[in-house]
PDB file of C-alpha atoms in Angstrom:
ATOM      1  CA  ALA A 187     -43.760  -3.330  12.544  1.00 79.00           C
ATOM      2  CA  GLN A 188     -42.256  -2.217  15.900  1.00 87.00           C
ATOM      3  CA  SER A 189     -39.267   0.137  16.565  1.00 91.00           C
ATOM      4  CA  VAL A 190     -37.505   1.569  19.496  1.00 94.00           C
ATOM      5  CA  THR A 191     -35.610   4.887  19.624  1.00 95.00           C
ATOM      6  CA  GLN A 192     -33.009   5.729  22.154  1.00 95.00           C
ATOM      7  CA  LEU A 193     -31.874   9.137  21.344  1.00 90.00           C
ATOM      8  CA  ASP A 194     -28.884   9.429  23.714  1.00 93.00           C
ATOM      9  CA  SER A 195     -25.979   7.285  22.631  1.00 93.00           C
ATOM     10  CA  GLN A 196     -23.982   8.060  25.570  1.00 95.00           C
ATOM     11  CA  VAL A 197     -24.847   9.744  29.021  1.00 97.00           C
ATOM     12  CA  PRO A 198     -22.029  10.733  31.419  1.00 97.00           C
ATOM     13  CA  VAL A 199     -23.152  11.431  35.025  1.00 97.00           C
ATOM     14  CA  PHE A 200     -21.430  11.967  38.195  1.00 97.00           C
ATOM     15  CA  GLU A 201     -21.582   9.267  40.970  1.00 97.00           C
ATOM     16  CA  GLU A 202     -24.643   9.744  43.284  1.00 97.00           C
ATOM     17  CA  ALA A 203     -26.305  11.944  40.755  1.00 97.00           C
ATOM     18  CA  PRO A 204     -29.694  11.092  39.236  1.00 97.00           C
ATOM     19  CA  VAL A 205     -29.924   9.757  35.685  1.00 97.00           C
ATOM     20  CA  GLU A 206     -32.624   9.213  33.048  1.00 97.00           C
ATOM     21  CA  LEU A 207     -32.245   7.197  30.026  1.00 97.00           C
ATOM     22  CA  ARG A 208     -34.940   7.958  27.358  1.00 97.00           C
ATOM     23  CA  CYS A 209     -36.760   5.375  25.341  1.00 97.00           C
ATOM     24  CA  ASN A 210     -39.654   5.874  22.807  1.00 97.00           C
ATOM     25  CA  TYR A 211     -41.276   3.106  20.962  1.00 95.00           C
ATOM     26  CA  SER A 212     -43.535   2.665  17.937  1.00 92.00           C
ATOM     27  CA  SER A 213     -46.086  -0.184  17.745  1.00 86.00           C
ATOM     28  CA  SER A 214     -49.309  -0.771  16.241  1.00 80.00           C
ATOM     29  CA  VAL A 215     -50.246  -3.420  18.764  1.00 82.00           C
ATOM     30  CA  SER A 216     -50.206  -3.768  22.461  1.00 84.00           C
ATOM     31  CA  VAL A 217     -46.617  -3.975  23.747  1.00 88.00           C
ATOM     32  CA  TYR A 218     -44.248  -5.520  26.306  1.00 92.00           C
ATOM     33  CA  LEU A 219     -41.345  -3.302  27.231  1.00 94.00           C
ATOM     34  CA  PHE A 220     -38.008  -4.088  28.489  1.00 94.00           C
ATOM     35  CA  TRP A 221     -34.697  -2.639  29.656  1.00 96.00           C
ATOM     36  CA  TYR A 222     -31.580  -4.802  29.323  1.00 94.00           C
ATOM     37  CA  VAL A 223     -28.157  -4.100  30.727  1.00 95.00           C
ATOM     38  CA  GLN A 224     -24.960  -5.234  29.085  1.00 91.00           C
ATOM     39  CA  TYR A 225     -21.603  -4.966  30.890  1.00 90.00           C
ATOM     40  CA  PRO A 226     -18.445  -4.879  28.784  1.00 84.00           C
ATOM     41  CA  ASN A 227     -17.772  -8.175  26.878  1.00 77.00           C
ATOM     42  CA  GLN A 228     -20.813  -9.790  28.477  1.00 82.00           C
ATOM     43  CA  GLY A 229     -24.350 -10.768  27.357  1.00 83.00           C
ATOM     44  CA  LEU A 230     -27.503  -9.005  28.075  1.00 88.00           C
ATOM     45  CA  GLN A 231     -29.293  -9.224  31.371  1.00 91.00           C
ATOM     46  CA  LEU A 232     -32.906  -8.327  31.836  1.00 92.00           C
ATOM     47  CA  LEU A 233     -33.146  -5.291  34.245  1.00 95.00           C
ATOM     48  CA  LEU A 234     -36.863  -4.763  34.247  1.00 94.00           C
ATOM     49  CA  LYS A 235     -39.971  -5.228  32.273  1.00 93.00           C
ATOM     50  CA  TYR A 236     -43.433  -4.020  31.666  1.00 93.00           C
ATOM     51  CA  LEU A 237     -46.051  -6.673  30.799  1.00 90.00           C
ATOM     52  CA  SER A 238     -49.257  -5.149  32.144  1.00 87.00           C
ATOM     53  CA  GLY A 239     -50.766  -3.646  35.367  1.00 88.00           C
ATOM     54  CA  SER A 240     -48.795  -0.941  37.108  1.00 89.00           C
ATOM     55  CA  THR A 241     -47.132   1.292  34.759  1.00 90.00           C
ATOM     56  CA  LEU A 242     -44.215   1.805  37.204  1.00 93.00           C
ATOM     57  CA  VAL A 243     -41.912  -1.032  37.407  1.00 92.00           C
ATOM     58  CA  GLU A 244     -38.697  -1.360  39.481  1.00 92.00           C
ATOM     59  CA  SER A 245     -35.535  -3.453  39.440  1.00 91.00           C
ATOM     60  CA  ILE A 246     -33.717  -4.763  42.546  1.00 85.00           C
ATOM     61  CA  ASN A 247     -30.859  -2.401  42.211  1.00 89.00           C
ATOM     62  CA  GLY A 248     -32.771   0.803  42.338  1.00 94.00           C
ATOM     63  CA  PHE A 249     -33.724   1.424  38.705  1.00 96.00           C
ATOM     64  CA  GLU A 250     -37.270   2.116  37.707  1.00 96.00           C
ATOM     65  CA  ALA A 251     -39.120   2.737  34.428  1.00 97.00           C
ATOM     66  CA  GLU A 252     -42.609   4.076  33.675  1.00 95.00           C
ATOM     67  CA  PHE A 253     -44.742   3.014  30.793  1.00 94.00           C
ATOM     68  CA  ASN A 254     -46.456   6.112  29.314  1.00 94.00           C
ATOM     69  CA  LYS A 255     -48.838   4.944  26.750  1.00 91.00           C
ATOM     70  CA  SER A 256     -49.856   8.467  25.602  1.00 92.00           C
ATOM     71  CA  GLN A 257     -46.245   9.456  25.047  1.00 93.00           C
ATOM     72  CA  THR A 258     -45.085   5.993  23.841  1.00 94.00           C
ATOM     73  CA  SER A 259     -42.266   6.137  26.197  1.00 96.00           C
ATOM     74  CA  PHE A 260     -40.567   3.921  28.733  1.00 97.00           C
ATOM     75  CA  HIS A 261     -37.774   5.993  30.196  1.00 97.00           C
ATOM     76  CA  LEU A 262     -35.415   4.455  32.843  1.00 97.00           C
ATOM     77  CA  ARG A 263     -34.441   6.376  35.982  1.00 97.00           C
ATOM     78  CA  LYS A 264     -32.315   6.003  38.949  1.00 97.00           C
ATOM     79  CA  PRO A 265     -32.171   8.673  41.758  1.00 97.00           C
ATOM     80  CA  SER A 266     -28.548   7.993  42.598  1.00 97.00           C
ATOM     81  CA  VAL A 267     -26.063   6.129  40.325  1.00 97.00           C
ATOM     82  CA  HIS A 268     -22.969   4.011  41.458  1.00 96.00           C
ATOM     83  CA  ILE A 269     -19.718   3.382  39.537  1.00 95.00           C
ATOM     84  CA  SER A 270     -20.980  -0.139  39.188  1.00 94.00           C
ATOM     85  CA  ASP A 271     -23.921   1.127  36.960  1.00 96.00           C
ATOM     86  CA  THR A 272     -21.530   1.922  34.138  1.00 96.00           C
ATOM     87  CA  ALA A 273     -22.802  -0.189  31.247  1.00 96.00           C
ATOM     88  CA  GLU A 274     -24.806  -0.048  28.128  1.00 94.00           C
ATOM     89  CA  TYR A 275     -28.549  -0.063  28.400  1.00 96.00           C
ATOM     90  CA  PHE A 276     -30.863  -1.234  25.802  1.00 95.00           C
ATOM     91  CA  CYS A 277     -34.593  -0.576  25.561  1.00 96.00           C
ATOM     92  CA  ALA A 278     -36.539  -3.357  23.892  1.00 94.00           C
ATOM     93  CA  VAL A 279     -40.266  -3.962  22.799  1.00 93.00           C
ATOM     94  CA  SER A 280     -42.182  -7.114  21.840  1.00 89.00           C
ATOM     95  CA  SER A 281     -45.867  -8.068  21.839  1.00 82.00           C
ATOM     96  CA  PRO A 282     -47.983 -10.578  23.611  1.00 78.00           C
ATOM     97  CA  GLY A 283     -47.992 -14.119  22.334  1.00 70.00           C
ATOM     98  CA  GLY A 284     -46.120 -17.304  22.726  1.00 61.00           C
ATOM     99  CA  TYR A 285     -43.327 -16.062  20.424  1.00 69.00           C
ATOM    100  CA  GLN A 286     -41.888 -12.736  21.246  1.00 71.00           C
ATOM    101  CA  LYS A 287     -39.752 -11.270  18.524  1.00 80.00           C
ATOM    102  CA  VAL A 288     -37.804  -8.648  20.441  1.00 89.00           C
ATOM    103  CA  THR A 289     -36.909  -5.443  18.822  1.00 90.00           C
ATOM    104  CA  PHE A 290     -34.040  -3.458  20.360  1.00 92.00           C
ATOM    105  CA  GLY A 291     -32.972   0.107  20.511  1.00 94.00           C
ATOM    106  CA  THR A 292     -29.484   1.191  19.656  1.00 92.00           C
ATOM    107  CA  GLY A 293     -28.431   1.414  23.295  1.00 93.00           C
ATOM    108  CA  THR A 294     -27.249   4.090  25.686  1.00 96.00           C
ATOM    109  CA  LYS A 295     -23.911   3.948  27.226  1.00 95.00           C
ATOM    110  CA  LEU A 296     -24.058   5.150  30.811  1.00 97.00           C
ATOM    111  CA  GLN A 297     -20.754   6.364  32.098  1.00 96.00           C
ATOM    112  CA  VAL A 298     -20.633   7.033  35.834  1.00 96.00           C
ATOM    113  CA  ILE A 299     -17.854   9.523  36.745  1.00 96.00           C
ATOM    114  CA  PRO A 300     -16.241   9.310  40.244  1.00 94.00           C
TER     115      PRO A 300
ATOM    116  CA  ASN B 639     -28.919 -24.541  36.535  1.00 53.00           C
ATOM    117  CA  ALA B 640     -26.428 -23.275  34.088  1.00 72.00           C
ATOM    118  CA  GLY B 641     -27.438 -20.285  31.828  1.00 89.00           C
ATOM    119  CA  VAL B 642     -27.254 -20.163  28.089  1.00 93.00           C
ATOM    120  CA  MET B 643     -23.840 -21.372  26.880  1.00 94.00           C
ATOM    121  CA  GLN B 644     -22.218 -20.145  23.733  1.00 96.00           C
ATOM    122  CA  ASN B 645     -18.925 -21.099  22.203  1.00 96.00           C
ATOM    123  CA  PRO B 646     -16.483 -20.119  21.243  1.00 96.00           C
ATOM    124  CA  ARG B 647     -16.461 -16.768  22.891  1.00 94.00           C
ATOM    125  CA  HIS B 648     -14.096 -15.334  20.466  1.00 96.00           C
ATOM    126  CA  LEU B 649     -13.678 -16.577  16.852  1.00 97.00           C
ATOM    127  CA  VAL B 650     -11.150 -15.239  14.187  1.00 98.00           C
ATOM    128  CA  ARG B 651     -11.631 -16.090  10.665  1.00 98.00           C
ATOM    129  CA  ARG B 652     -10.105 -14.984   7.469  1.00 97.00           C
ATOM    130  CA  ARG B 653     -12.256 -13.787   4.483  1.00 97.00           C
ATOM    131  CA  GLY B 654     -13.675 -16.746   2.723  1.00 97.00           C
ATOM    132  CA  GLN B 655     -13.497 -19.223   5.647  1.00 98.00           C
ATOM    133  CA  GLU B 656     -16.580 -20.726   7.552  1.00 98.00           C
ATOM    134  CA  ALA B 657     -17.667 -19.728  10.924  1.00 98.00           C
ATOM    135  CA  ARG B 658     -19.658 -22.026  13.061  1.00 98.00           C
ATOM    136  CA  LEU B 659     -21.218 -20.612  16.338  1.00 98.00           C
ATOM    137  CA  ARG B 660     -22.750 -22.937  18.877  1.00 98.00           C
ATOM    138  CA  CYS B 661     -25.421 -22.270  21.456  1.00 97.00           C
ATOM    139  CA  SER B 662     -26.674 -24.585  24.202  1.00 96.00           C
ATOM    140  CA  PRO B 663     -30.009 -23.324  25.692  1.00 95.00           C
ATOM    141  CA  MET B 664     -30.887 -23.379  29.473  1.00 93.00           C
ATOM    142  CA  LYS B 665     -32.048 -26.677  30.717  1.00 90.00           C
ATOM    143  CA  GLY B 666     -35.736 -27.014  29.895  1.00 87.00           C
ATOM    144  CA  HIS B 667     -35.746 -24.452  27.160  1.00 90.00           C
ATOM    145  CA  SER B 668     -36.642 -25.666  23.578  1.00 89.00           C
ATOM    146  CA  HIS B 669     -36.766 -22.362  21.756  1.00 92.00           C
ATOM    147  CA  VAL B 670     -33.677 -20.561  20.584  1.00 95.00           C
ATOM    148  CA  TYR B 671     -33.172 -17.148  19.104  1.00 95.00           C
ATOM    149  CA  TRP B 672     -29.964 -15.675  17.408  1.00 96.00           C
ATOM    150  CA  TYR B 673     -29.298 -11.917  17.314  1.00 95.00           C
ATOM    151  CA  ARG B 674     -26.398  -9.923  15.782  1.00 96.00           C
ATOM    152  CA  GLN B 675     -24.951  -6.882  17.214  1.00 91.00           C
ATOM    153  CA  LEU B 676     -22.951  -4.856  14.860  1.00 89.00           C
ATOM    154  CA  PRO B 677     -20.379  -2.282  16.357  1.00 81.00           C
ATOM    155  CA  GLU B 678     -22.178   0.723  17.794  1.00 76.00           C
ATOM    156  CA  GLU B 679     -25.606  -0.796  17.060  1.00 80.00           C
ATOM    157  CA  GLY B 680     -28.314  -2.637  19.028  1.00 82.00           C
ATOM    158  CA  LEU B 681     -29.181  -6.224  18.697  1.00 89.00           C
ATOM    159  CA  LYS B 682     -30.904  -7.190  15.574  1.00 92.00           C
ATOM    160  CA  PHE B 683     -33.058 -10.475  15.429  1.00 92.00           C
ATOM    161  CA  MET B 684     -31.918 -13.063  13.004  1.00 95.00           C
ATOM    162  CA  VAL B 685     -33.622 -16.237  13.421  1.00 95.00           C
ATOM    163  CA  TYR B 686     -35.934 -18.258  15.822  1.00 94.00           C
ATOM    164  CA  LEU B 687     -35.782 -22.038  16.143  1.00 94.00           C
ATOM    165  CA  GLN B 688     -37.489 -24.726  17.953  1.00 92.00           C
ATOM    166  CA  LYS B 689     -36.186 -28.284  18.028  1.00 89.00           C
ATOM    167  CA  GLU B 690     -35.680 -29.399  14.380  1.00 89.00           C
ATOM    168  CA  ASN B 691     -37.695 -26.451  13.068  1.00 93.00           C
ATOM    169  CA  ILE B 692     -37.032 -22.927  11.867  1.00 94.00           C
ATOM    170  CA  ILE B 693     -39.886 -20.949  12.907  1.00 91.00           C
ATOM    171  CA  ASP B 694     -38.840 -17.436  11.587  1.00 91.00           C
ATOM    172  CA  GLU B 695     -35.770 -16.512   9.728  1.00 93.00           C
ATOM    173  CA  SER B 696     -36.965 -13.104   8.578  1.00 91.00           C
ATOM    174  CA  GLY B 697     -33.749 -11.542  10.005  1.00 92.00           C
ATOM    175  CA  MET B 698     -31.236 -13.835   8.393  1.00 94.00           C
ATOM    176  CA  PRO B 699     -29.260 -12.580   5.332  1.00 93.00           C
ATOM    177  CA  LYS B 700     -30.474 -14.618   2.367  1.00 90.00           C
ATOM    178  CA  GLU B 701     -27.019 -15.985   1.434  1.00 94.00           C
ATOM    179  CA  ARG B 702     -24.200 -17.553   3.390  1.00 97.00           C
ATOM    180  CA  PHE B 703     -26.085 -17.855   6.670  1.00 97.00           C
ATOM    181  CA  SER B 704     -27.900 -20.841   7.938  1.00 97.00           C
ATOM    182  CA  ALA B 705     -28.958 -21.997  11.412  1.00 97.00           C
ATOM    183  CA  GLU B 706     -30.188 -25.208  12.820  1.00 96.00           C
ATOM    184  CA  PHE B 707     -31.310 -26.675  16.186  1.00 96.00           C
ATOM    185  CA  PRO B 708     -31.159 -30.503  16.041  1.00 93.00           C
ATOM    186  CA  LYS B 709     -33.009 -32.933  18.193  1.00 91.00           C
ATOM    187  CA  GLU B 710     -29.830 -33.513  20.078  1.00 90.00           C
ATOM    188  CA  GLY B 711     -27.050 -30.964  20.609  1.00 92.00           C
ATOM    189  CA  PRO B 712     -26.670 -27.287  20.504  1.00 96.00           C
ATOM    190  CA  SER B 713     -28.043 -24.761  18.015  1.00 97.00           C
ATOM    191  CA  ILE B 714     -25.557 -23.891  15.160  1.00 98.00           C
ATOM    192  CA  LEU B 715     -25.299 -20.612  13.465  1.00 98.00           C
ATOM    193  CA  ARG B 716     -23.211 -21.093  10.386  1.00 98.00           C
ATOM    194  CA  ILE B 717     -21.653 -18.520   8.131  1.00 98.00           C
ATOM    195  CA  GLN B 718     -20.100 -19.471   5.038  1.00 97.00           C
ATOM    196  CA  GLN B 719     -17.442 -17.567   3.043  1.00 97.00           C
ATOM    197  CA  VAL B 720     -17.281 -14.870   5.712  1.00 97.00           C
ATOM    198  CA  VAL B 721     -16.596 -11.260   4.861  1.00 96.00           C
ATOM    199  CA  ARG B 722     -15.456  -8.420   6.922  1.00 95.00           C
ATOM    200  CA  GLY B 723     -19.001  -7.071   7.335  1.00 94.00           C
ATOM    201  CA  ASP B 724     -19.908 -10.228   9.201  1.00 96.00           C
ATOM    202  CA  SER B 725     -17.628  -9.064  12.103  1.00 96.00           C
ATOM    203  CA  ALA B 726     -19.996  -8.667  15.006  1.00 96.00           C
ATOM    204  CA  ALA B 727     -21.166 -10.126  18.385  1.00 94.00           C
ATOM    205  CA  TYR B 728     -23.590 -12.832  17.906  1.00 96.00           C
ATOM    206  CA  PHE B 729     -25.975 -13.603  20.851  1.00 95.00           C
ATOM    207  CA  CYS B 730     -28.286 -16.473  21.447  1.00 95.00           C
ATOM    208  CA  ALA B 731     -31.140 -16.364  23.756  1.00 94.00           C
ATOM    209  CA  SER B 732     -33.357 -19.253  24.847  1.00 93.00           C
ATOM    210  CA  SER B 733     -36.942 -19.612  26.313  1.00 90.00           C
ATOM    211  CA  ARG B 734     -39.275 -22.175  27.355  1.00 86.00           C
ATOM    212  CA  ALA B 735     -41.991 -23.460  25.222  1.00 74.00           C
ATOM    213  CA  ASP B 736     -44.927 -21.200  24.547  1.00 65.00           C
ATOM    214  CA  ARG B 737     -46.706 -20.426  27.791  1.00 65.00           C
ATOM    215  CA  GLY B 738     -49.307 -17.962  27.841  1.00 68.00           C
ATOM    216  CA  ASP B 739     -48.443 -14.554  26.573  1.00 67.00           C
ATOM    217  CA  TYR B 740     -44.803 -14.215  27.904  1.00 74.00           C
ATOM    218  CA  ASN B 741     -41.822 -16.392  27.604  1.00 77.00           C
ATOM    219  CA  GLU B 742     -38.701 -14.635  28.842  1.00 84.00           C
ATOM    220  CA  GLN B 743     -35.688 -14.856  26.732  1.00 88.00           C
ATOM    221  CA  PHE B 744     -32.232 -15.587  28.463  1.00 90.00           C
ATOM    222  CA  PHE B 745     -29.284 -14.409  26.726  1.00 91.00           C
ATOM    223  CA  GLY B 746     -25.955 -16.083  26.477  1.00 93.00           C
ATOM    224  CA  PRO B 747     -22.500 -14.306  26.680  1.00 91.00           C
ATOM    225  CA  GLY B 748     -22.203 -13.973  22.962  1.00 93.00           C
ATOM    226  CA  THR B 749     -19.512 -14.992  20.406  1.00 96.00           C
ATOM    227  CA  ARG B 750     -17.451 -12.246  19.030  1.00 94.00           C
ATOM    228  CA  LEU B 751     -16.586 -12.849  15.442  1.00 97.00           C
ATOM    229  CA  THR B 752     -13.683 -11.073  13.910  1.00 97.00           C
ATOM    230  CA  VAL B 753     -13.105 -11.450  10.102  1.00 97.00           C
ATOM    231  CA  LEU B 754      -9.484 -10.549   8.954  1.00 95.00           C
TER     232      LEU B 754
END
């Protein structure tokens, strides 16, 4: 069985400040890792993913996450946040194979303060 | 290419009524997944379907819930005799047929069910 832990339910941060959203996972097999973003009353959008290769992955809007196998973590970071980054962020895990049953964390609400 | 479509976006039912949630996958996608998001919680897997087949329903409540994905038409998640605890956002995702190790799931906007 797989599980994902997002310890921070809410993270307030001032605009242009850096942010880190923490994610730890548990799995007995190899993993794929994801970060999804959900804006109010909308569906989930894939922000970035780790499948294999380089442990540092980046999104087009300045977010990055690093897969750390020894610490079973996949923290999300951004050096300077914008108001438009205010949303809920979900970390998720699945495993290689044609059918990926994705397991989600409970989410972290990022609130960017002007 | 339209994304995953879900309707209705908002659904209000009284206790004991039936709720039918529809999901049209992206063009070219033959796999559908349903997830439920309870207030203040993450998404929980419910069921995975391919055309005319239920592949994995391990996350579905044993009673009152059913899902189908017919050869023609959208996938339907059906909740009979709804109770207040069924109030949640229900998300559908779709992906292509199995291709190698990774098949990205694309999510719809969700249906928000409120049971009075």
